[in-house]
Coordinates of C-alpha atoms and ligand atoms in Angstrom, one line a residue:
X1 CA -46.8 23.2 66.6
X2 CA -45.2 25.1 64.3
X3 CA -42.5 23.2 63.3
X4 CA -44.2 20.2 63.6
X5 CA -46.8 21.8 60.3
X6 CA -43.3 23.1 58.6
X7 CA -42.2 19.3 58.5
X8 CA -45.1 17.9 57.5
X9 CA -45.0 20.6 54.5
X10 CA -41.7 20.0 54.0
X11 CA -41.8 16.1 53.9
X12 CA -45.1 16.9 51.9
X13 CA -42.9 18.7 49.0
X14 CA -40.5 16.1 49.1
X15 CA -42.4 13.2 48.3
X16 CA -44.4 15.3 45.6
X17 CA -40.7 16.2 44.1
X18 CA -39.8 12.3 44.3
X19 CA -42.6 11.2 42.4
X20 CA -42.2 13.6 39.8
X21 CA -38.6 12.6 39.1
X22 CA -38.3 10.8 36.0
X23 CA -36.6 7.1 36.8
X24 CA -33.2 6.8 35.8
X25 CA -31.3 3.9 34.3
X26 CA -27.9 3.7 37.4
X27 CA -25.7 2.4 34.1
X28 CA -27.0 3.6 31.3
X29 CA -25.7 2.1 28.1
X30 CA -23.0 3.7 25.9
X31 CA -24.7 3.9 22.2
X32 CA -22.7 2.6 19.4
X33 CA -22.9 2.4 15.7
X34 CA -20.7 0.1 14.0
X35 CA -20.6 1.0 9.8
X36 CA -19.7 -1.6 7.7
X37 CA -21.3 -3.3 4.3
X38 CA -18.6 -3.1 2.5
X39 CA -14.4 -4.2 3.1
X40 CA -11.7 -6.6 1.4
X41 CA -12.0 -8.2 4.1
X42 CA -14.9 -10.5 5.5
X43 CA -17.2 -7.6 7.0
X44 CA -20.0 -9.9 7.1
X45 CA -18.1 -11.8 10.0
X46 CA -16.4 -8.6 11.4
X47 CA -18.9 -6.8 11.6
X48 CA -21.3 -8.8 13.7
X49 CA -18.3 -9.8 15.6
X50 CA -17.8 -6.6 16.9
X51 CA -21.3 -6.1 18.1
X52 CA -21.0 -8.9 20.1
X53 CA -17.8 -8.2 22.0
X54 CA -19.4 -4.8 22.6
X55 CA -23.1 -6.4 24.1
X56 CA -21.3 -8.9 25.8
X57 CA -19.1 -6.5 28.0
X58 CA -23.0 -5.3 28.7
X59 CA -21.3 -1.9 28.4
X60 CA -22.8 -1.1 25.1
X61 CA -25.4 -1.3 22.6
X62 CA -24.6 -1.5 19.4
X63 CA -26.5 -1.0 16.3
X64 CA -25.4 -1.7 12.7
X65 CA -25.9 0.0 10.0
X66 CA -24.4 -1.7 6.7
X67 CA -23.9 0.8 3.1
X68 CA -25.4 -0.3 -0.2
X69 CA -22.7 -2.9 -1.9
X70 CA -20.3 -1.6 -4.1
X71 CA -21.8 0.3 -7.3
X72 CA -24.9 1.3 -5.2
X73 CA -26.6 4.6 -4.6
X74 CA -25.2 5.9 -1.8
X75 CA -27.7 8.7 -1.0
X76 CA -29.3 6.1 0.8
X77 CA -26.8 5.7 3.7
X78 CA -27.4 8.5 6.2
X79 CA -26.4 7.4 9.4
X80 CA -27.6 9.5 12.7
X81 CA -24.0 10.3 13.6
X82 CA -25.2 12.8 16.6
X83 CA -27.7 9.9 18.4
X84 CA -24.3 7.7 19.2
X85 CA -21.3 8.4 22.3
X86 CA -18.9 6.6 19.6
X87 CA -18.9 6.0 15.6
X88 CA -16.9 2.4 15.2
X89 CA -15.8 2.3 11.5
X90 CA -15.4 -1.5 9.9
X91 CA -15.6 0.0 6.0
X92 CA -13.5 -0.2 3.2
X93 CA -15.2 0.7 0.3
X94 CA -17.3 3.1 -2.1
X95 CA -16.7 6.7 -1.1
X96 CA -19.9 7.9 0.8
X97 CA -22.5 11.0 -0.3
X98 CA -21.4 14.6 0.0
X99 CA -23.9 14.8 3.0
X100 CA -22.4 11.6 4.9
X101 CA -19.0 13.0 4.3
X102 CA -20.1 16.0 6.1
X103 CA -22.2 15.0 8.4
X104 CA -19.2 12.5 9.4
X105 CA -16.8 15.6 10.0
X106 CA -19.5 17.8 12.0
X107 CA -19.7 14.6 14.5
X108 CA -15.9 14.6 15.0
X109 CA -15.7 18.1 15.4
X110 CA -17.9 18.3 17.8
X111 CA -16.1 15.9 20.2
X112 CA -17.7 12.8 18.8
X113 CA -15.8 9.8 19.3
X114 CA -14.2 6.9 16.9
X115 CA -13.1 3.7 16.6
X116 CA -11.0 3.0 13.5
X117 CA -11.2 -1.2 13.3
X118 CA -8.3 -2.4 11.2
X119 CA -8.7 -2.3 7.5
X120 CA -11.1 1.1 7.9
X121 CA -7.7 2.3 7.9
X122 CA -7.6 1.5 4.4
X123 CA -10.7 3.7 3.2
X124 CA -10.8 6.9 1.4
X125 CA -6.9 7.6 0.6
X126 CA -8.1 10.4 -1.6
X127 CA -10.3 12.4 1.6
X128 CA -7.7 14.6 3.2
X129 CA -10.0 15.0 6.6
X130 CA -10.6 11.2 7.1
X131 CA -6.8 10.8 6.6
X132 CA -6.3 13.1 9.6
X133 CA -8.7 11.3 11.5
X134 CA -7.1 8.1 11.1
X135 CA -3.5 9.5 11.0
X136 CA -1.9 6.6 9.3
X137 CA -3.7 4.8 6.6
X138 CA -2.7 2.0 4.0
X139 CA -3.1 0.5 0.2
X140 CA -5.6 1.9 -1.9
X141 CA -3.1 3.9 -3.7
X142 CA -1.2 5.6 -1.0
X143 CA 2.2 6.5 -1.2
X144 CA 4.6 9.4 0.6
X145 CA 1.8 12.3 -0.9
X146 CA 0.3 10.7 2.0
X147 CA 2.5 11.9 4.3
X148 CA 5.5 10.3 6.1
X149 CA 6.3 7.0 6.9
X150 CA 5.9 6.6 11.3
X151 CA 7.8 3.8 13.2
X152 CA 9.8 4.4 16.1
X153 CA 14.3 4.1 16.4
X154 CA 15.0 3.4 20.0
X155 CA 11.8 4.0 21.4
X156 CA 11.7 7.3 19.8
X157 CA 8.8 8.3 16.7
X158 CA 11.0 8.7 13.1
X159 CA 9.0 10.5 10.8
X160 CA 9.9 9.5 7.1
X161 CA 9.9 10.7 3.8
X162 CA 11.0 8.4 1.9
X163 CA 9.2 7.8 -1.6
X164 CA 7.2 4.3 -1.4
X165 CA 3.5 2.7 -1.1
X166 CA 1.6 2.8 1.9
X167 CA 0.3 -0.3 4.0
X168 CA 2.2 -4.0 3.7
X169 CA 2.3 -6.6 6.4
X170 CA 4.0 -9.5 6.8
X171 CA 2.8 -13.8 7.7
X172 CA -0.1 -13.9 9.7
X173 CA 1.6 -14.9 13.3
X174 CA 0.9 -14.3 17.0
X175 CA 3.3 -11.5 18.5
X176 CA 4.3 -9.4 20.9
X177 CA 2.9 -6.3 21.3
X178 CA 5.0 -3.4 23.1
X179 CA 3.4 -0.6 25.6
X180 CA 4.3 2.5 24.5
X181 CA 2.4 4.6 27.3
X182 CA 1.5 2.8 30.2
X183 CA -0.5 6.2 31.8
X184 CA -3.4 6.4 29.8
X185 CA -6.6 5.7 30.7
X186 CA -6.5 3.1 28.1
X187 CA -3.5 1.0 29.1
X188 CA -3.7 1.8 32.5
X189 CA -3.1 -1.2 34.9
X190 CA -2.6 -3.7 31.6
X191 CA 0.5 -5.3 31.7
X192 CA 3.7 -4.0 30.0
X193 CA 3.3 -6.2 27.0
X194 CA 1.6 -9.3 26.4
X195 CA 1.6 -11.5 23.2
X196 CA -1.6 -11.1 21.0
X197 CA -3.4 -13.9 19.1
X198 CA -2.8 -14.7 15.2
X199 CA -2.9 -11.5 13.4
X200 CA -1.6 -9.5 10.5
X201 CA 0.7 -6.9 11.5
X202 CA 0.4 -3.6 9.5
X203 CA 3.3 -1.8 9.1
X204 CA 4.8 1.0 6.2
X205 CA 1.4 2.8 6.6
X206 CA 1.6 6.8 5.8
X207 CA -0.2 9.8 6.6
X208 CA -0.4 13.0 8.4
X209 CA 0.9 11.1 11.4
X210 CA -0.5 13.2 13.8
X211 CA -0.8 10.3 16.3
X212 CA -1.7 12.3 20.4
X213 CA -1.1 9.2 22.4
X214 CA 1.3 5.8 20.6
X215 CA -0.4 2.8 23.2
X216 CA 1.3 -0.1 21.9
X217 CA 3.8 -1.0 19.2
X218 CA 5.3 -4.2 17.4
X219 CA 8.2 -5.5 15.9
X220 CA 7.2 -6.4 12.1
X221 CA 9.9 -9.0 11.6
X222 CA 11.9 -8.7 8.6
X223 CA 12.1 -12.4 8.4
X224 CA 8.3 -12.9 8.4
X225 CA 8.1 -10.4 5.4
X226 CA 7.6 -7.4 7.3
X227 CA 9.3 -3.7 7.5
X228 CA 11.8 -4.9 9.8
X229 CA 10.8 -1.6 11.8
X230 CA 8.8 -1.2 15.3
X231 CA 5.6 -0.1 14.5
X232 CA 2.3 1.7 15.7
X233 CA -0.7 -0.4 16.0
X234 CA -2.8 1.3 18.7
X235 CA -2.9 4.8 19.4
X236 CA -5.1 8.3 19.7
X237 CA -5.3 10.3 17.0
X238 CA -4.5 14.4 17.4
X239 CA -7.7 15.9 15.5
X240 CA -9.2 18.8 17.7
X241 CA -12.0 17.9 20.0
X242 CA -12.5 14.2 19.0
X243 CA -11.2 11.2 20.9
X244 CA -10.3 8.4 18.0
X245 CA -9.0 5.3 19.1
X246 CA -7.1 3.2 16.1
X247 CA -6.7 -0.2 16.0
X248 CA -5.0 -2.1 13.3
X249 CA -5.0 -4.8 14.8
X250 CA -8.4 -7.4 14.2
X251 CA -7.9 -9.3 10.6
X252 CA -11.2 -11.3 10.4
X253 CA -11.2 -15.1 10.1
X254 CA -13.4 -16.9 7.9
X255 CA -16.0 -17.6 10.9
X256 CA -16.5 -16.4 13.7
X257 CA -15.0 -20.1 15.4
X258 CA -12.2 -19.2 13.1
X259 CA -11.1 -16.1 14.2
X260 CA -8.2 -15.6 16.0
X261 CA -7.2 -12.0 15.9
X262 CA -10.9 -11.3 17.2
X263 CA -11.1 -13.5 19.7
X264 CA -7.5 -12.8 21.2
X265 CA -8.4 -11.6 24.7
X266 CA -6.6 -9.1 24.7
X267 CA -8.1 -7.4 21.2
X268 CA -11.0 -7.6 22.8
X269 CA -10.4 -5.6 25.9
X270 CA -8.4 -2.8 24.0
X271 CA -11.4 -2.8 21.8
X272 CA -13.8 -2.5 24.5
X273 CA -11.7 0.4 26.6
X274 CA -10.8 2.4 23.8
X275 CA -14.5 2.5 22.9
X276 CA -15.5 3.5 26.3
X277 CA -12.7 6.7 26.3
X278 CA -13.4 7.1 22.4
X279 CA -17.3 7.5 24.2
X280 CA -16.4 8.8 27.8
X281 CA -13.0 9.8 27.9
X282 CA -12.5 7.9 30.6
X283 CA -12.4 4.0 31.2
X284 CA -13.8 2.3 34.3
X285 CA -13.8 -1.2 33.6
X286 CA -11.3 -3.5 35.1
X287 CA -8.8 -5.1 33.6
X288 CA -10.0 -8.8 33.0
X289 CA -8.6 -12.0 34.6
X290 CA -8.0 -13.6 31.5
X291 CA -5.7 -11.3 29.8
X292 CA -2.7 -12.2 27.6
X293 CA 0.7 -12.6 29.7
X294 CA 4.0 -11.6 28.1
X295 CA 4.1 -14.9 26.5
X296 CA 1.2 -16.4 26.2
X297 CA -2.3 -15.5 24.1
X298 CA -5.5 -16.1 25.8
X299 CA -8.5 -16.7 23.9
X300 CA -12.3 -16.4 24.1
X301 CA -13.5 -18.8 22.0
X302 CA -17.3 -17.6 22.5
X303 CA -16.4 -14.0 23.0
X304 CA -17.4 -14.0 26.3
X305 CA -15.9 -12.1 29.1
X306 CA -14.9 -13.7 32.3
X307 CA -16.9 -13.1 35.1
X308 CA -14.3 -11.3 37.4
Ligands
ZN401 ZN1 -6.5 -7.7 7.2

């Protein structure tokens, strides 16, 4: 009899605890904020764009929050850093408030993570932290008080010194890209190289350099007006706590039909896992069915994933 009341007590206590338990989303959804609103580039394609690859891996959910246009007053832009898992910066433009700037800086420190889209690269040549946190940068006046040149000589990183600008690139053209570190979580399981969709390539960028992880490099072909050099174009950045993910790869089209760079396949699924370790630190999601082979691009026209 005894027993019997102790189970009835106990089952009591557990279905009490049950329905006190708050409910629990299984997959909750990684938060991003993409910044944009201002670029020399067309942000008012990119920018959207890049929401939508992010919904549509139904992964994240993105919010957008643009700056006032050039000229404007900037103490109006004072994005929640802290409410996001990861910070994905489309912005080239007017140099934020004091209190962005350092509201930016206390979310990276803190671990935050970043996604630097292409010609964000470009921003802010004259803000010594947001140079670190890109590691290389380009235009916009820089030059080798930047820092050194980076490209890699047999494979191997050269760090140089020469005097010149920052940030050229060659013909648009689809190329090869080159795995530089086929272990991390990132580039895990994704084929050794595979040939990305109608792109600038940047090369001759400068900075600090301190690049943690170089993901995948390319050849910017001397006879397409490039550095003739193998250079970065995806990597980690080496800034404390803070996982940044760099991509220079993603020139906008006009539309978003007419968008190659954006809707090569395989942008859009280095774009999507660097995200989710800039966010995580990890990267669970598989690597899709339609991505590029060593020779041939793969596009989503629609931005939509396949359903593997
Ligand atoms: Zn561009």
């Amino acid at each position: 009899m005894k027993n019997f009341l102790k189970t009835i007590v106990l089952a009591a206590i557990m279905l009490i605890s049950a329905s006190l338990t708050p409910t629990v989303a299984r997959n909750p959804k990684l938060k991003a904020l993409i910044i944009s609103g201002q670029n020399n580039h067309n942000w008012q394609v990119s920018h959207r764009v890049l929401k939508l690859i992010l919904e549509q891996s139904s992964m994240f959910e993105a919010d957008i929050l643009l700056t006032p246009s050039k000229g404007g007053d900037m103490r109006k832009f004072n994005p929640q850093f802290e409410e996001y898992d990861v910070v994905v910066l489309d912005y080239n433009g007017d140099r934020w408030s004091k209190a962005t700037d350092e509201a930016f800086l206390q979310y990276v420190k803190r671990g935050g993570g970043v996604v630097v889209y292409h010609a964000a690269d470009n921003a802010f040549a004259d803000w010594e932290e947001f140079n670190k946190i890109i590691a290389l940068g380009g235009w916009e006046g820089r030059n080798e008080k930047s820092g050194p040149y980076y490209y890699l000589v047999d494979g191997k990183p050269v760090l140089d010194n020469t005097a010149g600008t920052g940030g050229s690139h060659g013909a648009q053209r689809e190329y090869p890209m080159h795995c530089r570190n086929a272990k991390h979580p990132i580039t895990k399981g994704l084929p050794d190289g595979w040939k990305h969709g109608r792109d600038e390539m940047y090369d001759r960028m400068r900075g600090p350099a301190n690049i943690k992880d170089l993901l995948y490099s390319g050849f910017a072909d001397a006879k397409r007006g490039g550095s003739g050099r193998e250079e970065p174009l995806i990597f980690t950045v080496d800034y404390g706590k803070a996982r940044i993910f760099h991509i220079m790869l993603g020139h906008c089209g006009p539309t978003p039909e007419n968008n190659p760079a954006m809707q090569c396949a395989g942008f859009q699924t280095l774009l999507l896992r660097g995200a989710e370790w800039a966010a995580t630190g990890k990267v669970k999601q598989a690597v899709p069915s339609d991505f590029p082979t060593a020779n041939e691009c793969r596009f989503r026209m629609d931005y939509m994933p396949p359903r593997n």
